[in-house]
Amino acid sequence: MMNLVSTACRAAEENGARKVKRLTVDVGEMTGILPKYLFHYFPEASKGTLCEGAELVVNEIEILVTCASCGQDYHPDISNDRCCPFCKGTAGKIKSGRELMVSDIEVS
Ligand SMILES: [Zn+2]
C-alpha cells in the first residue's frame, strides 16, 4: 500500500499536481490482497502525502491462464478443476492476476 501511494504521489508530482483526487489500483487475484485491506490502510498510508483524502478505486483482476496446448485463455477454478475447459490441458502460462499497480490517477 505504501508503495502504491508513493508511486501515485511521484506520478502526481511529475505532472505538477498539487493533489491526487482519485487513485485507481489494479490488484490481481494471485496477490492474495483483499481490496478491503487496501481501503483500510489507505487513509493511514496516504496521510501527509498528495494522496491524502483521495478517492481510492480498486480494480480486481482475475487470474487468466493461457493454455499451453490450445492457446485459449481461461480462469482456473474449482468448476474446471484448474484445467483448460477447452482441451483439458493442465499446462499453461499465467496471463493476468499478478498485478499490483497504480493504473490511473486523477489530479488537481
Ligand atoms: Zn486448452
PDB file of N, CA and C and ligand atoms in Angstrom:
ATOM      1  N   MET A   1       0.817  -1.208   0.000  1.00  0.00           N
ATOM      2  CA  MET A   1       0.000   0.000   0.000  1.00  0.00           C
ATOM      3  C   MET A   1       0.853   1.261   0.000  1.00  0.00           C
ATOM      4  N   MET A   2       1.889   1.276   0.859  1.00  0.00           N
ATOM      5  CA  MET A   2       2.793   2.424   0.899  1.00  0.00           C
ATOM      6  C   MET A   2       3.430   2.630  -0.472  1.00  0.00           C
ATOM      7  N   ASN A   3       3.810   1.542  -1.112  1.00  0.00           N
ATOM      8  CA  ASN A   3       4.429   1.635  -2.425  1.00  0.00           C
ATOM      9  C   ASN A   3       3.477   2.222  -3.447  1.00  0.00           C
ATOM     10  N   LEU A   4       2.236   1.776  -3.363  1.00  0.00           N
ATOM     11  CA  LEU A   4       1.234   2.273  -4.304  1.00  0.00           C
ATOM     12  C   LEU A   4       1.038   3.767  -4.119  1.00  0.00           C
ATOM     13  N   VAL A   5       0.974   4.166  -2.858  1.00  0.00           N
ATOM     14  CA  VAL A   5       0.769   5.581  -2.555  1.00  0.00           C
ATOM     15  C   VAL A   5       1.962   6.398  -3.036  1.00  0.00           C
ATOM     16  N   SER A   6       3.182   5.908  -2.789  1.00  0.00           N
ATOM     17  CA  SER A   6       4.335   6.708  -3.209  1.00  0.00           C
ATOM     18  C   SER A   6       4.464   6.736  -4.726  1.00  0.00           C
ATOM     19  N   THR A   7       4.078   5.649  -5.394  1.00  0.00           N
ATOM     20  CA  THR A   7       4.093   5.648  -6.861  1.00  0.00           C
ATOM     21  C   THR A   7       3.133   6.709  -7.393  1.00  0.00           C
ATOM     22  N   ALA A   8       1.950   6.741  -6.803  1.00  0.00           N
ATOM     23  CA  ALA A   8       0.937   7.698  -7.239  1.00  0.00           C
ATOM     24  C   ALA A   8       1.392   9.133  -6.972  1.00  0.00           C
ATOM     25  N   CYS A   9       2.009   9.340  -5.815  1.00  0.00           N
ATOM     26  CA  CYS A   9       2.470  10.684  -5.459  1.00  0.00           C
ATOM     27  C   CYS A   9       3.569  11.147  -6.402  1.00  0.00           C
ATOM     28  N   ARG A  10       4.447  10.224  -6.733  1.00  0.00           N
ATOM     29  CA  ARG A  10       5.545  10.574  -7.637  1.00  0.00           C
ATOM     30  C   ARG A  10       4.985  10.966  -9.004  1.00  0.00           C
ATOM     31  N   ALA A  11       4.022  10.174  -9.478  1.00  0.00           N
ATOM     32  CA  ALA A  11       3.406  10.461 -10.777  1.00  0.00           C
ATOM     33  C   ALA A  11       2.703  11.815 -10.740  1.00  0.00           C
ATOM     34  N   ALA A  12       2.055  12.106  -9.614  1.00  0.00           N
ATOM     35  CA  ALA A  12       1.335  13.373  -9.481  1.00  0.00           C
ATOM     36  C   ALA A  12       2.325  14.539  -9.486  1.00  0.00           C
ATOM     37  N   GLU A  13       3.431  14.360  -8.775  1.00  0.00           N
ATOM     38  CA  GLU A  13       4.453  15.408  -8.708  1.00  0.00           C
ATOM     39  C   GLU A  13       5.041  15.684 -10.078  1.00  0.00           C
ATOM     40  N   GLU A  14       5.279  14.596 -10.822  1.00  0.00           N
ATOM     41  CA  GLU A  14       5.831  14.756 -12.164  1.00  0.00           C
ATOM     42  C   GLU A  14       4.894  15.548 -13.061  1.00  0.00           C
ATOM     43  N   ASN A  15       3.617  15.463 -12.767  1.00  0.00           N
ATOM     44  CA  ASN A  15       2.624  16.198 -13.541  1.00  0.00           C
ATOM     45  C   ASN A  15       2.355  17.587 -12.971  1.00  0.00           C
ATOM     46  N   GLY A  16       3.126  17.932 -11.946  1.00  0.00           N
ATOM     47  CA  GLY A  16       2.957  19.233 -11.335  1.00  0.00           C
ATOM     48  C   GLY A  16       1.648  19.407 -10.593  1.00  0.00           C
ATOM     49  N   ALA A  17       1.089  18.285 -10.152  1.00  0.00           N
ATOM     50  CA  ALA A  17      -0.198  18.352  -9.465  1.00  0.00           C
ATOM     51  C   ALA A  17      -0.022  18.727  -7.997  1.00  0.00           C
ATOM     52  N   ARG A  18      -1.040  19.348  -7.457  1.00  0.00           N
ATOM     53  CA  ARG A  18      -0.989  19.709  -6.040  1.00  0.00           C
ATOM     54  C   ARG A  18      -1.656  18.639  -5.187  1.00  0.00           C
ATOM     55  N   LYS A  19      -2.546  17.890  -5.824  1.00  0.00           N
ATOM     56  CA  LYS A  19      -3.323  16.945  -5.066  1.00  0.00           C
ATOM     57  C   LYS A  19      -3.814  15.804  -5.958  1.00  0.00           C
ATOM     58  N   VAL A  20      -3.873  14.599  -5.382  1.00  0.00           N
ATOM     59  CA  VAL A  20      -4.448  13.474  -6.106  1.00  0.00           C
ATOM     60  C   VAL A  20      -5.914  13.380  -5.710  1.00  0.00           C
ATOM     61  N   LYS A  21      -6.789  13.423  -6.715  1.00  0.00           N
ATOM     62  CA  LYS A  21      -8.219  13.355  -6.419  1.00  0.00           C
ATOM     63  C   LYS A  21      -8.708  11.915  -6.373  1.00  0.00           C
ATOM     64  N   ARG A  22      -8.213  11.145  -7.317  1.00  0.00           N
ATOM     65  CA  ARG A  22      -8.633   9.752  -7.359  1.00  0.00           C
ATOM     66  C   ARG A  22      -7.466   8.870  -7.759  1.00  0.00           C
ATOM     67  N   LEU A  23      -7.384   7.744  -7.100  1.00  0.00           N
ATOM     68  CA  LEU A  23      -6.291   6.808  -7.316  1.00  0.00           C
ATOM     69  C   LEU A  23      -6.900   5.451  -7.661  1.00  0.00           C
ATOM     70  N   THR A  24      -6.556   4.936  -8.837  1.00  0.00           N
ATOM     71  CA  THR A  24      -7.087   3.633  -9.239  1.00  0.00           C
ATOM     72  C   THR A  24      -5.958   2.616  -9.218  1.00  0.00           C
ATOM     73  N   VAL A  25      -6.158   1.520  -8.532  1.00  0.00           N
ATOM     74  CA  VAL A  25      -5.122   0.492  -8.494  1.00  0.00           C
ATOM     75  C   VAL A  25      -5.669  -0.829  -9.028  1.00  0.00           C
ATOM     76  N   ASP A  26      -4.818  -1.543  -9.746  1.00  0.00           N
ATOM     77  CA  ASP A  26      -5.155  -2.883 -10.230  1.00  0.00           C
ATOM     78  C   ASP A  26      -4.588  -3.890  -9.255  1.00  0.00           C
ATOM     79  N   VAL A  27      -5.430  -4.767  -8.780  1.00  0.00           N
ATOM     80  CA  VAL A  27      -4.973  -5.783  -7.842  1.00  0.00           C
ATOM     81  C   VAL A  27      -5.358  -7.158  -8.381  1.00  0.00           C
ATOM     82  N   GLY A  28      -4.344  -7.941  -8.710  1.00  0.00           N
ATOM     83  CA  GLY A  28      -4.586  -9.283  -9.229  1.00  0.00           C
ATOM     84  C   GLY A  28      -5.003 -10.230  -8.113  1.00  0.00           C
ATOM     85  N   GLU A  29      -5.831 -11.173  -8.509  1.00  0.00           N
ATOM     86  CA  GLU A  29      -6.321 -12.194  -7.581  1.00  0.00           C
ATOM     87  C   GLU A  29      -5.167 -12.986  -6.951  1.00  0.00           C
ATOM     88  N   MET A  30      -4.107 -13.201  -7.718  1.00  0.00           N
ATOM     89  CA  MET A  30      -2.991 -14.001  -7.215  1.00  0.00           C
ATOM     90  C   MET A  30      -2.188 -13.343  -6.114  1.00  0.00           C
ATOM     91  N   THR A  31      -2.302 -12.031  -5.994  1.00  0.00           N
ATOM     92  CA  THR A  31      -1.530 -11.348  -4.966  1.00  0.00           C
ATOM     93  C   THR A  31      -2.070 -11.709  -3.580  1.00  0.00           C
ATOM     94  N   GLY A  32      -3.313 -12.168  -3.542  1.00  0.00           N
ATOM     95  CA  GLY A  32      -3.924 -12.516  -2.263  1.00  0.00           C
ATOM     96  C   GLY A  32      -4.282 -11.297  -1.428  1.00  0.00           C
ATOM     97  N   ILE A  33      -4.180 -10.120  -2.037  1.00  0.00           N
ATOM     98  CA  ILE A  33      -4.506  -8.895  -1.315  1.00  0.00           C
ATOM     99  C   ILE A  33      -5.991  -8.579  -1.482  1.00  0.00           C
ATOM    100  N   LEU A  34      -6.659  -8.433  -0.373  1.00  0.00           N
ATOM    101  CA  LEU A  34      -8.081  -8.131  -0.414  1.00  0.00           C
ATOM    102  C   LEU A  34      -8.287  -6.625  -0.535  1.00  0.00           C
ATOM    103  N   PRO A  35      -9.216  -6.230  -1.421  1.00  0.00           N
ATOM    104  CA  PRO A  35      -9.500  -4.794  -1.569  1.00  0.00           C
ATOM    105  C   PRO A  35      -9.827  -4.134  -0.240  1.00  0.00           C
ATOM    106  N   LYS A  36     -10.513  -4.830   0.639  1.00  0.00           N
ATOM    107  CA  LYS A  36     -10.891  -4.200   1.908  1.00  0.00           C
ATOM    108  C   LYS A  36      -9.649  -3.852   2.745  1.00  0.00           C
ATOM    109  N   TYR A  37      -8.597  -4.610   2.547  1.00  0.00           N
ATOM    110  CA  TYR A  37      -7.330  -4.334   3.220  1.00  0.00           C
ATOM    111  C   TYR A  37      -6.756  -3.007   2.706  1.00  0.00           C
ATOM    112  N   LEU A  38      -6.831  -2.834   1.395  1.00  0.00           N
ATOM    113  CA  LEU A  38      -6.330  -1.586   0.803  1.00  0.00           C
ATOM    114  C   LEU A  38      -7.148  -0.393   1.284  1.00  0.00           C
ATOM    115  N   PHE A  39      -8.472  -0.569   1.301  1.00  0.00           N
ATOM    116  CA  PHE A  39      -9.331   0.524   1.752  1.00  0.00           C
ATOM    117  C   PHE A  39      -9.039   0.858   3.218  1.00  0.00           C
ATOM    118  N   HIS A  40      -8.761  -0.169   3.984  1.00  0.00           N
ATOM    119  CA  HIS A  40      -8.494   0.019   5.397  1.00  0.00           C
ATOM    120  C   HIS A  40      -7.209   0.805   5.647  1.00  0.00           C
ATOM    121  N   TYR A  41      -6.171   0.484   4.878  1.00  0.00           N
ATOM    122  CA  TYR A  41      -4.873   1.110   5.127  1.00  0.00           C
ATOM    123  C   TYR A  41      -4.611   2.385   4.341  1.00  0.00           C
ATOM    124  N   PHE A  42      -5.446   2.632   3.349  1.00  0.00           N
ATOM    125  CA  PHE A  42      -5.203   3.798   2.501  1.00  0.00           C
ATOM    126  C   PHE A  42      -5.157   5.125   3.261  1.00  0.00           C
ATOM    127  N   PRO A  43      -6.133   5.403   4.136  1.00  0.00           N
ATOM    128  CA  PRO A  43      -6.100   6.701   4.829  1.00  0.00           C
ATOM    129  C   PRO A  43      -4.801   6.914   5.600  1.00  0.00           C
ATOM    130  N   GLU A  44      -4.324   5.858   6.240  1.00  0.00           N
ATOM    131  CA  GLU A  44      -3.102   5.967   7.030  1.00  0.00           C
ATOM    132  C   GLU A  44      -1.878   6.107   6.124  1.00  0.00           C
ATOM    133  N   ALA A  45      -1.841   5.299   5.065  1.00  0.00           N
ATOM    134  CA  ALA A  45      -0.694   5.314   4.154  1.00  0.00           C
ATOM    135  C   ALA A  45      -0.590   6.631   3.393  1.00  0.00           C
ATOM    136  N   SER A  46      -1.720   7.283   3.184  1.00  0.00           N
ATOM    137  CA  SER A  46      -1.707   8.493   2.363  1.00  0.00           C
ATOM    138  C   SER A  46      -1.607   9.774   3.182  1.00  0.00           C
ATOM    139  N   LYS A  47      -1.634   9.604   4.491  1.00  0.00           N
ATOM    140  CA  LYS A  47      -1.600  10.770   5.377  1.00  0.00           C
ATOM    141  C   LYS A  47      -0.368  11.632   5.130  1.00  0.00           C
ATOM    142  N   GLY A  48      -0.602  12.925   4.938  1.00  0.00           N
ATOM    143  CA  GLY A  48       0.517  13.846   4.734  1.00  0.00           C
ATOM    144  C   GLY A  48       1.115  13.799   3.340  1.00  0.00           C
ATOM    145  N   THR A  49       0.513  13.008   2.439  1.00  0.00           N
ATOM    146  CA  THR A  49       1.019  12.953   1.064  1.00  0.00           C
ATOM    147  C   THR A  49       0.016  13.626   0.128  1.00  0.00           C
ATOM    148  N   LEU A  50       0.389  13.681  -1.145  1.00  0.00           N
ATOM    149  CA  LEU A  50      -0.513  14.264  -2.139  1.00  0.00           C
ATOM    150  C   LEU A  50      -1.786  13.443  -2.286  1.00  0.00           C
ATOM    151  N   CYS A  51      -1.727  12.209  -1.814  1.00  0.00           N
ATOM    152  CA  CYS A  51      -2.875  11.304  -1.954  1.00  0.00           C
ATOM    153  C   CYS A  51      -3.876  11.415  -0.810  1.00  0.00           C
ATOM    154  N   GLU A  52      -3.531  12.198   0.186  1.00  0.00           N
ATOM    155  CA  GLU A  52      -4.428  12.287   1.332  1.00  0.00           C
ATOM    156  C   GLU A  52      -5.806  12.790   0.905  1.00  0.00           C
ATOM    157  N   GLY A  53      -6.828  12.084   1.316  1.00  0.00           N
ATOM    158  CA  GLY A  53      -8.197  12.481   1.003  1.00  0.00           C
ATOM    159  C   GLY A  53      -8.671  12.061  -0.386  1.00  0.00           C
ATOM    160  N   ALA A  54      -7.800  11.379  -1.131  1.00  0.00           N
ATOM    161  CA  ALA A  54      -8.194  10.944  -2.475  1.00  0.00           C
ATOM    162  C   ALA A  54      -9.176   9.787  -2.400  1.00  0.00           C
ATOM    163  N   GLU A  55      -9.930   9.660  -3.472  1.00  0.00           N
ATOM    164  CA  GLU A  55     -10.852   8.531  -3.560  1.00  0.00           C
ATOM    165  C   GLU A  55     -10.048   7.334  -4.060  1.00  0.00           C
ATOM    166  N   LEU A  56     -10.205   6.210  -3.426  1.00  0.00           N
ATOM    167  CA  LEU A  56      -9.477   5.010  -3.836  1.00  0.00           C
ATOM    168  C   LEU A  56     -10.411   4.084  -4.607  1.00  0.00           C
ATOM    169  N   VAL A  57      -9.968   3.682  -5.802  1.00  0.00           N
ATOM    170  CA  VAL A  57     -10.747   2.742  -6.608  1.00  0.00           C
ATOM    171  C   VAL A  57      -9.888   1.497  -6.805  1.00  0.00           C
ATOM    172  N   VAL A  58     -10.433   0.351  -6.485  1.00  0.00           N
ATOM    173  CA  VAL A  58      -9.672  -0.886  -6.627  1.00  0.00           C
ATOM    174  C   VAL A  58     -10.274  -1.733  -7.748  1.00  0.00           C
ATOM    175  N   ASN A  59      -9.446  -2.027  -8.737  1.00  0.00           N
ATOM    176  CA  ASN A  59      -9.837  -2.904  -9.844  1.00  0.00           C
ATOM    177  C   ASN A  59      -9.336  -4.297  -9.538  1.00  0.00           C
ATOM    178  N   GLU A  60     -10.238  -5.224  -9.363  1.00  0.00           N
ATOM    179  CA  GLU A  60      -9.784  -6.586  -9.122  1.00  0.00           C
ATOM    180  C   GLU A  60      -9.571  -7.273 -10.471  1.00  0.00           C
ATOM    181  N   ILE A  61      -8.375  -7.838 -10.629  1.00  0.00           N
ATOM    182  CA  ILE A  61      -8.038  -8.514 -11.885  1.00  0.00           C
ATOM    183  C   ILE A  61      -8.060 -10.014 -11.637  1.00  0.00           C
ATOM    184  N   GLU A  62      -8.908 -10.714 -12.343  1.00  0.00           N
ATOM    185  CA  GLU A  62      -8.981 -12.157 -12.091  1.00  0.00           C
ATOM    186  C   GLU A  62      -7.835 -12.890 -12.778  1.00  0.00           C
ATOM    187  N   ILE A  63      -7.567 -14.072 -12.286  1.00  0.00           N
ATOM    188  CA  ILE A  63      -6.479 -14.864 -12.850  1.00  0.00           C
ATOM    189  C   ILE A  63      -6.902 -15.386 -14.222  1.00  0.00           C
ATOM    190  N   LEU A  64      -6.050 -15.187 -15.194  1.00  0.00           N
ATOM    191  CA  LEU A  64      -6.289 -15.750 -16.523  1.00  0.00           C
ATOM    192  C   LEU A  64      -5.048 -16.538 -16.910  1.00  0.00           C
ATOM    193  N   VAL A  65      -5.288 -17.747 -17.371  1.00  0.00           N
ATOM    194  CA  VAL A  65      -4.190 -18.595 -17.793  1.00  0.00           C
ATOM    195  C   VAL A  65      -4.344 -18.846 -19.288  1.00  0.00           C
ATOM    196  N   THR A  66      -3.232 -18.751 -20.008  1.00  0.00           N
ATOM    197  CA  THR A  66      -3.254 -19.093 -21.428  1.00  0.00           C
ATOM    198  C   THR A  66      -2.803 -20.542 -21.549  1.00  0.00           C
ATOM    199  N   CYS A  67      -3.677 -21.367 -22.099  1.00  0.00           N
ATOM    200  CA  CYS A  67      -3.407 -22.798 -22.210  1.00  0.00           C
ATOM    201  C   CYS A  67      -2.224 -23.062 -23.141  1.00  0.00           C
ATOM    202  N   ALA A  68      -1.323 -23.932 -22.700  1.00  0.00           N
ATOM    203  CA  ALA A  68      -0.130 -24.230 -23.491  1.00  0.00           C
ATOM    204  C   ALA A  68      -0.471 -25.127 -24.685  1.00  0.00           C
ATOM    205  N   SER A  69      -1.564 -25.876 -24.594  1.00  0.00           N
ATOM    206  CA  SER A  69      -1.908 -26.786 -25.689  1.00  0.00           C
ATOM    207  C   SER A  69      -2.761 -26.139 -26.765  1.00  0.00           C
ATOM    208  N   CYS A  70      -3.815 -25.425 -26.339  1.00  0.00           N
ATOM    209  CA  CYS A  70      -4.718 -24.884 -27.359  1.00  0.00           C
ATOM    210  C   CYS A  70      -4.709 -23.365 -27.474  1.00  0.00           C
ATOM    211  N   GLY A  71      -4.008 -22.689 -26.570  1.00  0.00           N
ATOM    212  CA  GLY A  71      -3.869 -21.246 -26.681  1.00  0.00           C
ATOM    213  C   GLY A  71      -5.044 -20.416 -26.200  1.00  0.00           C
ATOM    214  N   GLN A  72      -6.078 -21.059 -25.669  1.00  0.00           N
ATOM    215  CA  GLN A  72      -7.227 -20.311 -25.158  1.00  0.00           C
ATOM    216  C   GLN A  72      -6.923 -19.766 -23.769  1.00  0.00           C
ATOM    217  N   ASP A  73      -7.548 -18.640 -23.432  1.00  0.00           N
ATOM    218  CA  ASP A  73      -7.423 -18.093 -22.078  1.00  0.00           C
ATOM    219  C   ASP A  73      -8.561 -18.622 -21.225  1.00  0.00           C
ATOM    220  N   TYR A  74      -8.263 -18.964 -20.008  1.00  0.00           N
ATOM    221  CA  TYR A  74      -9.325 -19.409 -19.106  1.00  0.00           C
ATOM    222  C   TYR A  74      -9.022 -19.011 -17.681  1.00  0.00           C
ATOM    223  N   HIS A  75     -10.077 -19.031 -16.887  1.00  0.00           N
ATOM    224  CA  HIS A  75      -9.960 -18.700 -15.478  1.00  0.00           C
ATOM    225  C   HIS A  75      -9.954 -20.010 -14.693  1.00  0.00           C
ATOM    226  N   PRO A  76      -8.808 -20.359 -14.101  1.00  0.00           N
ATOM    227  CA  PRO A  76      -8.749 -21.635 -13.379  1.00  0.00           C
ATOM    228  C   PRO A  76      -9.495 -21.574 -12.056  1.00  0.00           C
ATOM    229  N   ASP A  77     -10.421 -22.476 -11.856  1.00  0.00           N
ATOM    230  CA  ASP A  77     -11.107 -22.538 -10.564  1.00  0.00           C
ATOM    231  C   ASP A  77     -11.644 -23.946 -10.324  1.00  0.00           C
ATOM    232  N   ILE A  78     -12.412 -24.069  -9.290  1.00  0.00           N
ATOM    233  CA  ILE A  78     -12.935 -25.383  -8.901  1.00  0.00           C
ATOM    234  C   ILE A  78     -13.795 -26.007 -10.007  1.00  0.00           C
ATOM    235  N   SER A  79     -14.590 -25.152 -10.674  1.00  0.00           N
ATOM    236  CA  SER A  79     -15.527 -25.672 -11.669  1.00  0.00           C
ATOM    237  C   SER A  79     -14.835 -26.382 -12.833  1.00  0.00           C
ATOM    238  N   ASN A  80     -13.623 -25.952 -13.171  1.00  0.00           N
ATOM    239  CA  ASN A  80     -12.928 -26.640 -14.274  1.00  0.00           C
ATOM    240  C   ASN A  80     -11.707 -27.404 -13.768  1.00  0.00           C
ATOM    241  N   ASP A  81     -11.677 -27.602 -12.459  1.00  0.00           N
ATOM    242  CA  ASP A  81     -10.589 -28.390 -11.857  1.00  0.00           C
ATOM    243  C   ASP A  81      -9.219 -27.784 -12.134  1.00  0.00           C
ATOM    244  N   ARG A  82      -9.187 -26.484 -12.385  1.00  0.00           N
ATOM    245  CA  ARG A  82      -7.971 -25.747 -12.726  1.00  0.00           C
ATOM    246  C   ARG A  82      -7.288 -26.274 -13.987  1.00  0.00           C
ATOM    247  N   CYS A  83      -8.090 -26.937 -14.847  1.00  0.00           N
ATOM    248  CA  CYS A  83      -7.563 -27.381 -16.128  1.00  0.00           C
ATOM    249  C   CYS A  83      -8.222 -26.544 -17.216  1.00  0.00           C
ATOM    250  N   CYS A  84      -7.652 -26.590 -18.407  1.00  0.00           N
ATOM    251  CA  CYS A  84      -8.243 -25.865 -19.526  1.00  0.00           C
ATOM    252  C   CYS A  84      -9.603 -26.459 -19.845  1.00  0.00           C
ATOM    253  N   PRO A  85     -10.654 -25.634 -19.852  1.00  0.00           N
ATOM    254  CA  PRO A  85     -12.000 -26.158 -20.125  1.00  0.00           C
ATOM    255  C   PRO A  85     -12.201 -26.524 -21.599  1.00  0.00           C
ATOM    256  N   PHE A  86     -11.281 -26.100 -22.448  1.00  0.00           N
ATOM    257  CA  PHE A  86     -11.431 -26.369 -23.878  1.00  0.00           C
ATOM    258  C   PHE A  86     -10.794 -27.687 -24.277  1.00  0.00           C
ATOM    259  N   CYS A  87      -9.589 -27.963 -23.742  1.00  0.00           N
ATOM    260  CA  CYS A  87      -8.901 -29.195 -24.152  1.00  0.00           C
ATOM    261  C   CYS A  87      -8.469 -30.038 -22.952  1.00  0.00           C
ATOM    262  N   LYS A  88      -8.809 -29.583 -21.750  1.00  0.00           N
ATOM    263  CA  LYS A  88      -8.455 -30.300 -20.511  1.00  0.00           C
ATOM    264  C   LYS A  88      -6.957 -30.312 -20.224  1.00  0.00           C
ATOM    265  N   GLY A  89      -6.221 -29.469 -20.916  1.00  0.00           N
ATOM    266  CA  GLY A  89      -4.784 -29.380 -20.670  1.00  0.00           C
ATOM    267  C   GLY A  89      -4.513 -28.785 -19.293  1.00  0.00           C
ATOM    268  N   THR A  90      -3.415 -29.185 -18.699  1.00  0.00           N
ATOM    269  CA  THR A  90      -3.094 -28.682 -17.365  1.00  0.00           C
ATOM    270  C   THR A  90      -1.942 -27.686 -17.402  1.00  0.00           C
ATOM    271  N   ALA A  91      -1.239 -27.612 -18.518  1.00  0.00           N
ATOM    272  CA  ALA A  91      -0.110 -26.692 -18.610  1.00  0.00           C
ATOM    273  C   ALA A  91      -0.572 -25.372 -19.195  1.00  0.00           C
ATOM    274  N   GLY A  92      -0.070 -24.308 -18.612  1.00  0.00           N
ATOM    275  CA  GLY A  92      -0.444 -23.007 -19.142  1.00  0.00           C
ATOM    276  C   GLY A  92       0.430 -21.924 -18.570  1.00  0.00           C
ATOM    277  N   LYS A  93       0.281 -20.759 -19.110  1.00  0.00           N
ATOM    278  CA  LYS A  93       1.075 -19.620 -18.661  1.00  0.00           C
ATOM    279  C   LYS A  93       0.139 -18.576 -18.072  1.00  0.00           C
ATOM    280  N   ILE A  94       0.499 -18.058 -16.914  1.00  0.00           N
ATOM    281  CA  ILE A  94      -0.348 -17.048 -16.291  1.00  0.00           C
ATOM    282  C   ILE A  94      -0.269 -15.742 -17.073  1.00  0.00           C
ATOM    283  N   LYS A  95      -1.436 -15.284 -17.470  1.00  0.00           N
ATOM    284  CA  LYS A  95      -1.509 -14.080 -18.302  1.00  0.00           C
ATOM    285  C   LYS A  95      -1.806 -12.849 -17.446  1.00  0.00           C
ATOM    286  N   SER A  96      -2.696 -13.000 -16.495  1.00  0.00           N
ATOM    287  CA  SER A  96      -3.001 -11.886 -15.608  1.00  0.00           C
ATOM    288  C   SER A  96      -3.385 -12.414 -14.232  1.00  0.00           C
ATOM    289  N   GLY A  97      -3.376 -11.501 -13.269  1.00  0.00           N
ATOM    290  CA  GLY A  97      -3.734 -11.914 -11.911  1.00  0.00           C
ATOM    291  C   GLY A  97      -2.634 -11.621 -10.914  1.00  0.00           C
ATOM    292  N   ARG A  98      -1.467 -11.190 -11.427  1.00  0.00           N
ATOM    293  CA  ARG A  98      -0.335 -10.895 -10.539  1.00  0.00           C
ATOM    294  C   ARG A  98      -0.166  -9.398 -10.311  1.00  0.00           C
ATOM    295  N   GLU A  99      -1.016  -8.616 -10.923  1.00  0.00           N
ATOM    296  CA  GLU A  99      -0.873  -7.159 -10.877  1.00  0.00           C
ATOM    297  C   GLU A  99      -0.987  -6.595  -9.468  1.00  0.00           C
ATOM    298  N   LEU A 100      -0.181  -5.618  -9.206  1.00  0.00           N
ATOM    299  CA  LEU A 100      -0.368  -4.783  -8.026  1.00  0.00           C
ATOM    300  C   LEU A 100       0.260  -3.460  -8.421  1.00  0.00           C
ATOM    301  N   MET A 101      -0.578  -2.611  -8.993  1.00  0.00           N
ATOM    302  CA  MET A 101      -0.011  -1.374  -9.525  1.00  0.00           C
ATOM    303  C   MET A 101      -1.040  -0.254  -9.623  1.00  0.00           C
ATOM    304  N   VAL A 102      -0.514   0.933  -9.739  1.00  0.00           N
ATOM    305  CA  VAL A 102      -1.373   2.098  -9.924  1.00  0.00           C
ATOM    306  C   VAL A 102      -1.714   2.153 -11.409  1.00  0.00           C
ATOM    307  N   SER A 103      -2.982   2.053 -11.737  1.00  0.00           N
ATOM    308  CA  SER A 103      -3.330   2.067 -13.157  1.00  0.00           C
ATOM    309  C   SER A 103      -3.770   3.458 -13.619  1.00  0.00           C
ATOM    310  N   ASP A 104      -4.238   4.261 -12.693  1.00  0.00           N
ATOM    311  CA  ASP A 104      -4.709   5.582 -13.094  1.00  0.00           C
ATOM    312  C   ASP A 104      -4.743   6.528 -11.899  1.00  0.00           C
ATOM    313  N   ILE A 105      -4.429   7.787 -12.144  1.00  0.00           N
ATOM    314  CA  ILE A 105      -4.639   8.791 -11.095  1.00  0.00           C
ATOM    315  C   ILE A 105      -5.294  10.012 -11.707  1.00  0.00           C
ATOM    316  N   GLU A 106      -6.121  10.639 -10.908  1.00  0.00           N
ATOM    317  CA  GLU A 106      -6.741  11.874 -11.347  1.00  0.00           C
ATOM    318  C   GLU A 106      -6.247  12.952 -10.387  1.00  0.00           C
ATOM    319  N   VAL A 107      -5.678  14.020 -10.954  1.00  0.00           N
ATOM    320  CA  VAL A 107      -5.071  15.032 -10.111  1.00  0.00           C
ATOM    321  C   VAL A 107      -5.756  16.388 -10.258  1.00  0.00           C
ATOM    322  N   SER A 108      -5.435  17.261  -9.337  1.00  0.00           N
ATOM    323  CA  SER A 108      -5.949  18.618  -9.484  1.00  0.00           C
ATOM    324  C   SER A 108      -4.846  19.595  -9.089  1.00  0.00           C
TER     325      SER A 108
HETATM  326 ZN    ZN B   1      -6.512 -25.835 -23.774  1.00  0.00          ZN
END
